Amino acid sequence: MDNQFERNIQKPVGIYAVCIAIILAHGGIQFLYYYRDFMLLEGDIPFTITFVSLFLLGFNVATAIWAIYGDNLSRICLLIFDSLNVLWFVFLVIISIAYSETQNLEFLKILTIIFRPLVISIVVLCICWYFFTKSEVVAYYRHISKLEE
């Protein structure tokens, strides 16, 4: 087993692509959707919803940047925070649909607006889980962690 860690393992190029996709999809696009929704919402927004939404986005982007550097703990944190971020987004979509008081035609228009970023988030989550659980990526992160010990 020690011979596996003694050889030099190259950094998979896909780490950069997946992390940048996470930063753009969850840090940029999802933040803009939250900002738009918060501005269009009539009335007060509960502090906890705003805080948790921005907290998860911030930590998701931070762990994606951390994962680029090659720490094994960052890979695990990225998978956790990315999953929590998408679950929180699904929760917000369900809550917004449940409490909407619109007509059927307008309701369909709202659904198309809501589901576009939701689909993007779920696709990025699936790519993240697929890539960061591949054996060569896991081997790279374990190799880097073993070198840092």
mmCIF file of N, CA and C in Angstrom, residues 14-146:
data_model
loop_
_atom_site.group_PDB
_atom_site.id
_atom_site.type_symbol
_atom_site.label_atom_id
_atom_site.label_comp_id
_atom_site.label_asym_id
_atom_site.label_seq_id
_atom_site.Cartn_x
_atom_site.Cartn_y
_atom_site.Cartn_z
ATOM 1 N N GLY A 14 -9.653 17.778 -14.430
ATOM 2 C CA GLY A 14 -11.069 17.999 -14.178
ATOM 3 C C GLY A 14 -11.359 18.682 -12.862
ATOM 4 N N ILE A 15 -10.402 18.658 -11.922
ATOM 5 C CA ILE A 15 -10.609 19.354 -10.652
ATOM 6 C C ILE A 15 -10.857 20.824 -10.904
ATOM 7 N N TYR A 16 -10.059 21.418 -11.781
ATOM 8 C CA TYR A 16 -10.237 22.842 -12.094
ATOM 9 C C TYR A 16 -11.601 23.092 -12.732
ATOM 10 N N ALA A 17 -11.963 22.247 -13.696
ATOM 11 C CA ALA A 17 -13.225 22.444 -14.417
ATOM 12 C C ALA A 17 -14.430 22.307 -13.495
ATOM 13 N N VAL A 18 -14.434 21.273 -12.657
ATOM 14 C CA VAL A 18 -15.578 21.051 -11.771
ATOM 15 C C VAL A 18 -15.656 22.146 -10.713
ATOM 16 N N CYS A 19 -14.526 22.532 -10.150
ATOM 17 C CA CYS A 19 -14.538 23.584 -9.130
ATOM 18 C C CYS A 19 -14.965 24.926 -9.712
ATOM 19 N N ILE A 20 -14.538 25.237 -10.907
ATOM 20 C CA ILE A 20 -14.967 26.495 -11.546
ATOM 21 C C ILE A 20 -16.453 26.435 -11.868
ATOM 22 N N ALA A 21 -16.942 25.275 -12.299
ATOM 23 C CA ALA A 21 -18.385 25.125 -12.541
ATOM 24 C C ALA A 21 -19.176 25.327 -11.258
ATOM 25 N N ILE A 22 -18.671 24.811 -10.146
ATOM 26 C CA ILE A 22 -19.349 25.005 -8.863
ATOM 27 C C ILE A 22 -19.328 26.468 -8.459
ATOM 28 N N ILE A 23 -18.195 27.116 -8.633
ATOM 29 C CA ILE A 23 -18.092 28.532 -8.278
ATOM 30 C C ILE A 23 -19.042 29.365 -9.121
ATOM 31 N N LEU A 24 -19.114 29.090 -10.414
ATOM 32 C CA LEU A 24 -20.009 29.859 -11.286
ATOM 33 C C LEU A 24 -21.477 29.547 -11.032
ATOM 34 N N ALA A 25 -21.796 28.271 -10.915
ATOM 35 C CA ALA A 25 -23.207 27.881 -10.768
ATOM 36 C C ALA A 25 -23.752 28.228 -9.394
ATOM 37 N N HIS A 26 -22.993 27.942 -8.352
ATOM 38 C CA HIS A 26 -23.514 28.163 -7.010
ATOM 39 C C HIS A 26 -23.063 29.485 -6.418
ATOM 40 N N GLY A 27 -21.921 29.962 -6.805
ATOM 41 C CA GLY A 27 -21.460 31.245 -6.292
ATOM 42 C C GLY A 27 -22.003 32.419 -7.077
ATOM 43 N N GLY A 28 -22.049 32.277 -8.388
ATOM 44 C CA GLY A 28 -22.466 33.394 -9.220
ATOM 45 C C GLY A 28 -23.935 33.379 -9.587
ATOM 46 N N ILE A 29 -24.343 32.352 -10.318
ATOM 47 C CA ILE A 29 -25.708 32.300 -10.832
ATOM 48 C C ILE A 29 -26.724 32.194 -9.707
ATOM 49 N N GLN A 30 -26.473 31.309 -8.756
ATOM 50 C CA GLN A 30 -27.434 31.121 -7.670
ATOM 51 C C GLN A 30 -27.495 32.365 -6.777
ATOM 52 N N PHE A 31 -26.373 33.048 -6.571
ATOM 53 C CA PHE A 31 -26.380 34.288 -5.800
ATOM 54 C C PHE A 31 -27.230 35.350 -6.505
ATOM 55 N N LEU A 32 -27.101 35.445 -7.825
ATOM 56 C CA LEU A 32 -27.900 36.418 -8.569
ATOM 57 C C LEU A 32 -29.389 36.100 -8.491
ATOM 58 N N TYR A 33 -29.735 34.813 -8.534
ATOM 59 C CA TYR A 33 -31.144 34.433 -8.372
ATOM 60 C C TYR A 33 -31.647 34.764 -6.983
ATOM 61 N N TYR A 34 -30.849 34.509 -5.957
ATOM 62 C CA TYR A 34 -31.258 34.875 -4.601
ATOM 63 C C TYR A 34 -31.443 36.390 -4.489
ATOM 64 N N TYR A 35 -30.506 37.141 -5.045
ATOM 65 C CA TYR A 35 -30.584 38.599 -4.985
ATOM 66 C C TYR A 35 -31.850 39.101 -5.676
ATOM 67 N N ARG A 36 -32.115 38.561 -6.850
ATOM 68 C CA ARG A 36 -33.322 38.959 -7.576
ATOM 69 C C ARG A 36 -34.585 38.612 -6.800
ATOM 70 N N ASP A 37 -34.627 37.405 -6.260
ATOM 71 C CA ASP A 37 -35.805 36.982 -5.504
ATOM 72 C C ASP A 37 -35.995 37.804 -4.243
ATOM 73 N N PHE A 38 -34.900 38.144 -3.575
ATOM 74 C CA PHE A 38 -35.008 38.952 -2.360
ATOM 75 C C PHE A 38 -35.483 40.364 -2.689
ATOM 76 N N MET A 39 -35.076 40.892 -3.834
ATOM 77 C CA MET A 39 -35.502 42.236 -4.213
ATOM 78 C C MET A 39 -36.962 42.262 -4.688
ATOM 79 N N LEU A 40 -37.401 41.204 -5.349
ATOM 80 C CA LEU A 40 -38.773 41.161 -5.858
ATOM 81 C C LEU A 40 -39.795 40.790 -4.793
ATOM 82 N N LEU A 41 -39.336 40.210 -3.707
ATOM 83 C CA LEU A 41 -40.240 39.748 -2.666
ATOM 84 C C LEU A 41 -40.845 40.939 -1.935
ATOM 85 N N GLU A 42 -42.152 40.917 -1.831
ATOM 86 C CA GLU A 42 -42.829 41.980 -1.103
ATOM 87 C C GLU A 42 -42.911 41.589 0.355
ATOM 88 N N GLY A 43 -42.530 42.480 1.226
ATOM 89 C CA GLY A 43 -42.550 42.179 2.654
ATOM 90 C C GLY A 43 -41.163 41.857 3.161
ATOM 91 N N ASP A 44 -41.110 41.439 4.404
ATOM 92 C CA ASP A 44 -39.837 41.135 5.042
ATOM 93 C C ASP A 44 -39.408 39.698 4.759
ATOM 94 N N ILE A 45 -38.119 39.520 4.653
ATOM 95 C CA ILE A 45 -37.536 38.195 4.482
ATOM 96 C C ILE A 45 -36.993 37.778 5.842
ATOM 97 N N PRO A 46 -37.337 36.590 6.299
ATOM 98 C CA PRO A 46 -36.782 36.146 7.580
ATOM 99 C C PRO A 46 -35.251 36.105 7.538
ATOM 100 N N PHE A 47 -34.651 36.550 8.621
ATOM 101 C CA PHE A 47 -33.194 36.612 8.704
ATOM 102 C C PHE A 47 -32.564 35.228 8.537
ATOM 103 N N THR A 48 -33.189 34.217 9.098
ATOM 104 C CA THR A 48 -32.597 32.871 9.020
ATOM 105 C C THR A 48 -32.523 32.368 7.586
ATOM 106 N N ILE A 49 -33.547 32.657 6.783
ATOM 107 C CA ILE A 49 -33.524 32.220 5.379
ATOM 108 C C ILE A 49 -32.412 32.944 4.622
ATOM 109 N N THR A 50 -32.292 34.236 4.838
ATOM 110 C CA THR A 50 -31.239 35.004 4.177
ATOM 111 C C THR A 50 -29.859 34.533 4.630
ATOM 112 N N PHE A 51 -29.692 34.356 5.939
ATOM 113 C CA PHE A 51 -28.399 33.955 6.478
ATOM 114 C C PHE A 51 -27.989 32.573 5.986
ATOM 115 N N VAL A 52 -28.878 31.608 6.073
ATOM 116 C CA VAL A 52 -28.539 30.242 5.650
ATOM 117 C C VAL A 52 -28.263 30.205 4.149
ATOM 118 N N SER A 53 -29.044 30.934 3.365
ATOM 119 C CA SER A 53 -28.825 30.953 1.911
ATOM 120 C C SER A 53 -27.442 31.485 1.570
ATOM 121 N N LEU A 54 -27.082 32.623 2.144
ATOM 122 C CA LEU A 54 -25.778 33.219 1.846
ATOM 123 C C LEU A 54 -24.635 32.443 2.493
ATOM 124 N N PHE A 55 -24.866 31.883 3.682
ATOM 125 C CA PHE A 55 -23.864 31.070 4.358
ATOM 126 C C PHE A 55 -23.495 29.846 3.518
ATOM 127 N N LEU A 56 -24.505 29.143 3.016
ATOM 128 C CA LEU A 56 -24.231 27.941 2.217
ATOM 129 C C LEU A 56 -23.536 28.292 0.904
ATOM 130 N N LEU A 57 -23.956 29.394 0.270
ATOM 131 C CA LEU A 57 -23.278 29.794 -0.966
ATOM 132 C C LEU A 57 -21.815 30.128 -0.694
ATOM 133 N N GLY A 58 -21.573 30.884 0.366
ATOM 134 C CA GLY A 58 -20.204 31.280 0.694
ATOM 135 C C GLY A 58 -19.315 30.090 1.011
ATOM 136 N N PHE A 59 -19.813 29.181 1.832
ATOM 137 C CA PHE A 59 -19.015 28.014 2.174
ATOM 138 C C PHE A 59 -18.856 27.068 0.997
ATOM 139 N N ASN A 60 -19.841 27.012 0.124
ATOM 140 C CA ASN A 60 -19.726 26.171 -1.060
ATOM 141 C C ASN A 60 -18.617 26.683 -1.976
ATOM 142 N N VAL A 61 -18.586 27.982 -2.185
ATOM 143 C CA VAL A 61 -17.532 28.579 -3.021
ATOM 144 C C VAL A 61 -16.171 28.434 -2.343
ATOM 145 N N ALA A 62 -16.125 28.646 -1.018
ATOM 146 C CA ALA A 62 -14.851 28.523 -0.294
ATOM 147 C C ALA A 62 -14.298 27.097 -0.360
ATOM 148 N N THR A 63 -15.153 26.107 -0.215
ATOM 149 C CA THR A 63 -14.666 24.730 -0.293
ATOM 150 C C THR A 63 -14.260 24.349 -1.712
ATOM 151 N N ALA A 64 -14.910 24.951 -2.712
ATOM 152 C CA ALA A 64 -14.494 24.694 -4.099
ATOM 153 C C ALA A 64 -13.099 25.265 -4.360
ATOM 154 N N ILE A 65 -12.838 26.445 -3.824
ATOM 155 C CA ILE A 65 -11.498 27.032 -3.969
ATOM 156 C C ILE A 65 -10.482 26.203 -3.195
ATOM 157 N N TRP A 66 -10.859 25.756 -2.007
ATOM 158 C CA TRP A 66 -9.985 24.929 -1.183
ATOM 159 C C TRP A 66 -9.701 23.592 -1.869
ATOM 160 N N ALA A 67 -10.680 23.034 -2.559
ATOM 161 C CA ALA A 67 -10.500 21.739 -3.233
ATOM 162 C C ALA A 67 -9.501 21.832 -4.381
ATOM 163 N N ILE A 68 -9.355 23.006 -4.960
ATOM 164 C CA ILE A 68 -8.371 23.180 -6.036
ATOM 165 C C ILE A 68 -6.958 22.943 -5.504
ATOM 166 N N TYR A 69 -6.729 23.279 -4.241
ATOM 167 C CA TYR A 69 -5.390 23.121 -3.662
ATOM 168 C C TYR A 69 -5.045 21.682 -3.321
ATOM 169 N N GLY A 70 -6.023 20.784 -3.270
ATOM 170 C CA GLY A 70 -5.719 19.372 -3.167
ATOM 171 C C GLY A 70 -5.806 18.742 -1.801
ATOM 172 N N ASP A 71 -6.481 19.360 -0.848
ATOM 173 C CA ASP A 71 -6.625 18.756 0.470
ATOM 174 C C ASP A 71 -7.792 17.774 0.450
ATOM 175 N N ASN A 72 -7.604 16.574 1.026
ATOM 176 C CA ASN A 72 -8.643 15.548 1.011
ATOM 177 C C ASN A 72 -9.866 15.990 1.807
ATOM 178 N N LEU A 73 -9.652 16.701 2.903
ATOM 179 C CA LEU A 73 -10.772 17.200 3.689
ATOM 180 C C LEU A 73 -11.616 18.192 2.880
ATOM 181 N N SER A 74 -10.977 18.942 2.007
ATOM 182 C CA SER A 74 -11.729 19.895 1.170
ATOM 183 C C SER A 74 -12.650 19.164 0.200
ATOM 184 N N ARG A 75 -12.207 18.025 -0.294
ATOM 185 C CA ARG A 75 -13.056 17.230 -1.193
ATOM 186 C C ARG A 75 -14.309 16.753 -0.465
ATOM 187 N N ILE A 76 -14.144 16.283 0.748
ATOM 188 C CA ILE A 76 -15.285 15.818 1.540
ATOM 189 C C ILE A 76 -16.202 16.993 1.897
ATOM 190 N N CYS A 77 -15.599 18.110 2.325
ATOM 191 C CA CYS A 77 -16.404 19.303 2.657
ATOM 192 C C CYS A 77 -17.151 19.828 1.437
ATOM 193 N N LEU A 78 -16.509 19.769 0.282
ATOM 194 C CA LEU A 78 -17.171 20.225 -0.940
ATOM 195 C C LEU A 78 -18.396 19.378 -1.251
ATOM 196 N N LEU A 79 -18.275 18.073 -1.126
ATOM 197 C CA LEU A 79 -19.419 17.202 -1.374
ATOM 198 C C LEU A 79 -20.538 17.469 -0.366
ATOM 199 N N ILE A 80 -20.184 17.710 0.878
ATOM 200 C CA ILE A 80 -21.195 17.979 1.909
ATOM 201 C C ILE A 80 -21.879 19.319 1.673
ATOM 202 N N PHE A 81 -21.095 20.384 1.501
ATOM 203 C CA PHE A 81 -21.695 21.714 1.340
ATOM 204 C C PHE A 81 -22.438 21.857 0.015
ATOM 205 N N ASP A 82 -21.949 21.194 -1.026
ATOM 206 C CA ASP A 82 -22.657 21.244 -2.304
ATOM 207 C C ASP A 82 -24.016 20.552 -2.183
ATOM 208 N N SER A 83 -24.050 19.420 -1.500
ATOM 209 C CA SER A 83 -25.323 18.714 -1.292
ATOM 210 C C SER A 83 -26.270 19.523 -0.425
ATOM 211 N N LEU A 84 -25.749 20.106 0.657
ATOM 212 C CA LEU A 84 -26.590 20.944 1.524
ATOM 213 C C LEU A 84 -27.125 22.161 0.783
ATOM 214 N N ASN A 85 -26.295 22.737 -0.073
ATOM 215 C CA ASN A 85 -26.718 23.906 -0.842
ATOM 216 C C ASN A 85 -27.879 23.553 -1.770
ATOM 217 N N VAL A 86 -27.775 22.447 -2.467
ATOM 218 C CA VAL A 86 -28.844 22.046 -3.386
ATOM 219 C C VAL A 86 -30.102 21.650 -2.609
ATOM 220 N N LEU A 87 -29.934 20.958 -1.487
ATOM 221 C CA LEU A 87 -31.097 20.615 -0.664
ATOM 222 C C LEU A 87 -31.796 21.863 -0.130
ATOM 223 N N TRP A 88 -31.018 22.856 0.278
ATOM 224 C CA TRP A 88 -31.605 24.112 0.745
ATOM 225 C C TRP A 88 -32.345 24.810 -0.396
ATOM 226 N N PHE A 89 -31.770 24.781 -1.587
ATOM 227 C CA PHE A 89 -32.403 25.412 -2.745
ATOM 228 C C PHE A 89 -33.714 24.699 -3.082
ATOM 229 N N VAL A 90 -33.720 23.365 -3.016
ATOM 230 C CA VAL A 90 -34.954 22.601 -3.250
ATOM 231 C C VAL A 90 -35.993 22.961 -2.198
ATOM 232 N N PHE A 91 -35.572 23.089 -0.943
ATOM 233 C CA PHE A 91 -36.470 23.490 0.133
ATOM 234 C C PHE A 91 -37.082 24.861 -0.159
ATOM 235 N N LEU A 92 -36.275 25.816 -0.601
ATOM 236 C CA LEU A 92 -36.800 27.144 -0.917
ATOM 237 C C LEU A 92 -37.781 27.112 -2.084
ATOM 238 N N VAL A 93 -37.508 26.271 -3.075
ATOM 239 C CA VAL A 93 -38.422 26.143 -4.209
ATOM 240 C C VAL A 93 -39.750 25.556 -3.745
ATOM 241 N N ILE A 94 -39.704 24.521 -2.910
ATOM 242 C CA ILE A 94 -40.937 23.910 -2.412
ATOM 243 C C ILE A 94 -41.736 24.910 -1.577
ATOM 244 N N ILE A 95 -41.061 25.663 -0.736
ATOM 245 C CA ILE A 95 -41.739 26.670 0.088
ATOM 246 C C ILE A 95 -42.358 27.748 -0.789
ATOM 247 N N SER A 96 -41.637 28.201 -1.801
ATOM 248 C CA SER A 96 -42.186 29.260 -2.666
ATOM 249 C C SER A 96 -43.374 28.765 -3.474
ATOM 250 N N ILE A 97 -43.358 27.511 -3.894
ATOM 251 C CA ILE A 97 -44.500 26.953 -4.619
ATOM 252 C C ILE A 97 -45.689 26.762 -3.676
ATOM 253 N N ALA A 98 -45.419 26.307 -2.468
ATOM 254 C CA ALA A 98 -46.501 26.039 -1.520
ATOM 255 C C ALA A 98 -47.230 27.313 -1.091
ATOM 256 N N TYR A 99 -46.500 28.412 -0.991
ATOM 257 C CA TYR A 99 -47.109 29.649 -0.506
ATOM 258 C C TYR A 99 -47.468 30.630 -1.619
ATOM 259 N N SER A 100 -47.354 30.215 -2.869
ATOM 260 C CA SER A 100 -47.694 31.124 -3.958
ATOM 261 C C SER A 100 -49.212 31.195 -4.135
ATOM 262 N N GLU A 101 -49.686 32.383 -4.415
ATOM 263 C CA GLU A 101 -51.121 32.610 -4.616
ATOM 264 C C GLU A 101 -51.340 33.248 -5.986
ATOM 265 N N THR A 102 -51.003 32.522 -7.023
ATOM 266 C CA THR A 102 -51.116 33.057 -8.371
ATOM 267 C C THR A 102 -52.062 32.201 -9.201
ATOM 268 N N GLN A 103 -52.446 32.744 -10.338
ATOM 269 C CA GLN A 103 -53.304 32.017 -11.268
ATOM 270 C C GLN A 103 -52.485 30.957 -11.997
ATOM 271 N N ASN A 104 -53.151 30.037 -12.673
ATOM 272 C CA ASN A 104 -52.473 28.908 -13.320
ATOM 273 C C ASN A 104 -51.463 29.332 -14.372
ATOM 274 N N LEU A 105 -51.807 30.302 -15.235
ATOM 275 C CA LEU A 105 -50.898 30.721 -16.287
ATOM 276 C C LEU A 105 -49.670 31.414 -15.702
ATOM 277 N N GLU A 106 -49.885 32.258 -14.731
ATOM 278 C CA GLU A 106 -48.763 32.931 -14.098
ATOM 279 C C GLU A 106 -47.941 31.950 -13.273
ATOM 280 N N PHE A 107 -48.598 30.955 -12.701
ATOM 281 C CA PHE A 107 -47.908 29.941 -11.922
ATOM 282 C C PHE A 107 -46.937 29.150 -12.798
ATOM 283 N N LEU A 108 -47.330 28.817 -14.029
ATOM 284 C CA LEU A 108 -46.429 28.114 -14.945
ATOM 285 C C LEU A 108 -45.227 28.971 -15.315
ATOM 286 N N LYS A 109 -45.449 30.262 -15.461
ATOM 287 C CA LYS A 109 -44.355 31.173 -15.764
ATOM 288 C C LYS A 109 -43.372 31.222 -14.592
ATOM 289 N N ILE A 110 -43.907 31.236 -13.377
ATOM 290 C CA ILE A 110 -43.053 31.244 -12.193
ATOM 291 C C ILE A 110 -42.270 29.939 -12.089
ATOM 292 N N LEU A 111 -42.906 28.832 -12.400
ATOM 293 C CA LEU A 111 -42.218 27.536 -12.339
ATOM 294 C C LEU A 111 -41.040 27.470 -13.307
ATOM 295 N N THR A 112 -41.207 28.018 -14.510
ATOM 296 C CA THR A 112 -40.098 27.998 -15.460
ATOM 297 C C THR A 112 -38.944 28.862 -14.970
ATOM 298 N N ILE A 113 -39.257 29.959 -14.284
ATOM 299 C CA ILE A 113 -38.205 30.819 -13.742
ATOM 300 C C ILE A 113 -37.485 30.115 -12.597
ATOM 301 N N ILE A 114 -38.234 29.408 -11.765
ATOM 302 C CA ILE A 114 -37.652 28.756 -10.593
ATOM 303 C C ILE A 114 -36.862 27.513 -10.975
ATOM 304 N N PHE A 115 -37.353 26.717 -11.899
ATOM 305 C CA PHE A 115 -36.738 25.428 -12.175
ATOM 306 C C PHE A 115 -35.454 25.510 -12.987
ATOM 307 N N ARG A 116 -35.234 26.582 -13.706
ATOM 308 C CA ARG A 116 -33.992 26.703 -14.478
ATOM 309 C C ARG A 116 -32.767 26.679 -13.555
ATOM 310 N N PRO A 117 -32.694 27.540 -12.530
ATOM 311 C CA PRO A 117 -31.519 27.443 -11.657
ATOM 312 C C PRO A 117 -31.493 26.162 -10.826
ATOM 313 N N LEU A 118 -32.665 25.603 -10.548
ATOM 314 C CA LEU A 118 -32.714 24.357 -9.796
ATOM 315 C C LEU A 118 -32.109 23.220 -10.612
ATOM 316 N N VAL A 119 -32.429 23.155 -11.877
ATOM 317 C CA VAL A 119 -31.868 22.113 -12.745
ATOM 318 C C VAL A 119 -30.362 22.293 -12.888
ATOM 319 N N ILE A 120 -29.915 23.543 -13.032
ATOM 320 C CA ILE A 120 -28.477 23.810 -13.126
ATOM 321 C C ILE A 120 -27.776 23.337 -11.859
ATOM 322 N N SER A 121 -28.360 23.630 -10.701
ATOM 323 C CA SER A 121 -27.755 23.228 -9.429
ATOM 324 C C SER A 121 -27.698 21.708 -9.288
ATOM 325 N N ILE A 122 -28.748 21.029 -9.689
ATOM 326 C CA ILE A 122 -28.771 19.565 -9.575
ATOM 327 C C ILE A 122 -27.778 18.928 -10.542
ATOM 328 N N VAL A 123 -27.658 19.468 -11.740
ATOM 329 C CA VAL A 123 -26.685 18.941 -12.710
ATOM 330 C C VAL A 123 -25.265 19.132 -12.190
ATOM 331 N N VAL A 124 -24.972 20.313 -11.650
ATOM 332 C CA VAL A 124 -23.633 20.559 -11.111
ATOM 333 C C VAL A 124 -23.361 19.655 -9.911
ATOM 334 N N LEU A 125 -24.374 19.414 -9.084
ATOM 335 C CA LEU A 125 -24.213 18.495 -7.952
ATOM 336 C C LEU A 125 -23.900 17.082 -8.434
ATOM 337 N N CYS A 126 -24.597 16.615 -9.438
ATOM 338 C CA CYS A 126 -24.349 15.269 -9.976
ATOM 339 C C CYS A 126 -22.944 15.164 -10.561
ATOM 340 N N ILE A 127 -22.512 16.187 -11.285
ATOM 341 C CA ILE A 127 -21.153 16.192 -11.839
ATOM 342 C C ILE A 127 -20.122 16.191 -10.714
ATOM 343 N N CYS A 128 -20.394 16.974 -9.683
ATOM 344 C CA CYS A 128 -19.482 17.049 -8.534
ATOM 345 C C CYS A 128 -19.347 15.685 -7.860
ATOM 346 N N TRP A 129 -20.467 15.040 -7.574
ATOM 347 C CA TRP A 129 -20.417 13.729 -6.929
ATOM 348 C C TRP A 129 -19.759 12.693 -7.836
ATOM 349 N N TYR A 130 -20.059 12.739 -9.129
ATOM 350 C CA TYR A 130 -19.453 11.777 -10.053
ATOM 351 C C TYR A 130 -17.937 11.954 -10.087
ATOM 352 N N PHE A 131 -17.501 13.188 -10.225
ATOM 353 C CA PHE A 131 -16.073 13.434 -10.412
ATOM 354 C C PHE A 131 -15.280 13.217 -9.130
ATOM 355 N N PHE A 132 -15.748 13.771 -8.018
ATOM 356 C CA PHE A 132 -14.971 13.721 -6.784
ATOM 357 C C PHE A 132 -15.037 12.375 -6.069
ATOM 358 N N THR A 133 -15.795 11.426 -6.605
ATOM 359 C CA THR A 133 -15.773 10.071 -6.050
ATOM 360 C C THR A 133 -15.103 9.074 -6.998
ATOM 361 N N LYS A 134 -14.568 9.547 -8.122
ATOM 362 C CA LYS A 134 -13.822 8.675 -9.029
ATOM 363 C C LYS A 134 -12.548 8.201 -8.342
ATOM 364 N N SER A 135 -12.140 6.999 -8.665
ATOM 365 C CA SER A 135 -11.006 6.393 -7.964
ATOM 366 C C SER A 135 -9.700 7.168 -8.160
ATOM 367 N N GLU A 136 -9.445 7.672 -9.370
ATOM 368 C CA GLU A 136 -8.186 8.394 -9.581
ATOM 369 C C GLU A 136 -8.172 9.753 -8.871
ATOM 370 N N VAL A 137 -9.336 10.381 -8.724
ATOM 371 C CA VAL A 137 -9.412 11.652 -8.003
ATOM 372 C C VAL A 137 -9.242 11.414 -6.506
ATOM 373 N N VAL A 138 -9.882 10.379 -5.993
ATOM 374 C CA VAL A 138 -9.727 10.028 -4.585
ATOM 375 C C VAL A 138 -8.273 9.653 -4.292
ATOM 376 N N ALA A 139 -7.640 8.919 -5.210
ATOM 377 C CA ALA A 139 -6.229 8.542 -5.040
ATOM 378 C C ALA A 139 -5.341 9.783 -5.022
ATOM 379 N N TYR A 140 -5.627 10.758 -5.874
ATOM 380 C CA TYR A 140 -4.845 11.995 -5.884
ATOM 381 C C TYR A 140 -4.965 12.726 -4.549
ATOM 382 N N TYR A 141 -6.189 12.895 -4.064
ATOM 383 C CA TYR A 141 -6.386 13.611 -2.804
ATOM 384 C C TYR A 141 -5.759 12.864 -1.631
ATOM 385 N N ARG A 142 -5.842 11.545 -1.615
ATOM 386 C CA ARG A 142 -5.205 10.775 -0.551
ATOM 387 C C ARG A 142 -3.690 10.878 -0.638
ATOM 388 N N HIS A 143 -3.179 10.912 -1.864
ATOM 389 C CA HIS A 143 -1.733 11.065 -2.062
ATOM 390 C C HIS A 143 -1.262 12.404 -1.513
ATOM 391 N N ILE A 144 -1.953 13.463 -1.818
ATOM 392 C CA ILE A 144 -1.578 14.796 -1.341
ATOM 393 C C ILE A 144 -1.662 14.851 0.179
ATOM 394 N N SER A 145 -2.725 14.273 0.747
ATOM 395 C CA SER A 145 -2.870 14.267 2.206
ATOM 396 C C SER A 145 -1.741 13.472 2.874
ATOM 397 N N LYS A 146 -1.343 12.379 2.230
ATOM 398 C CA LYS A 146 -0.265 11.549 2.775
ATOM 399 C C LYS A 146 1.068 12.310 2.717
#
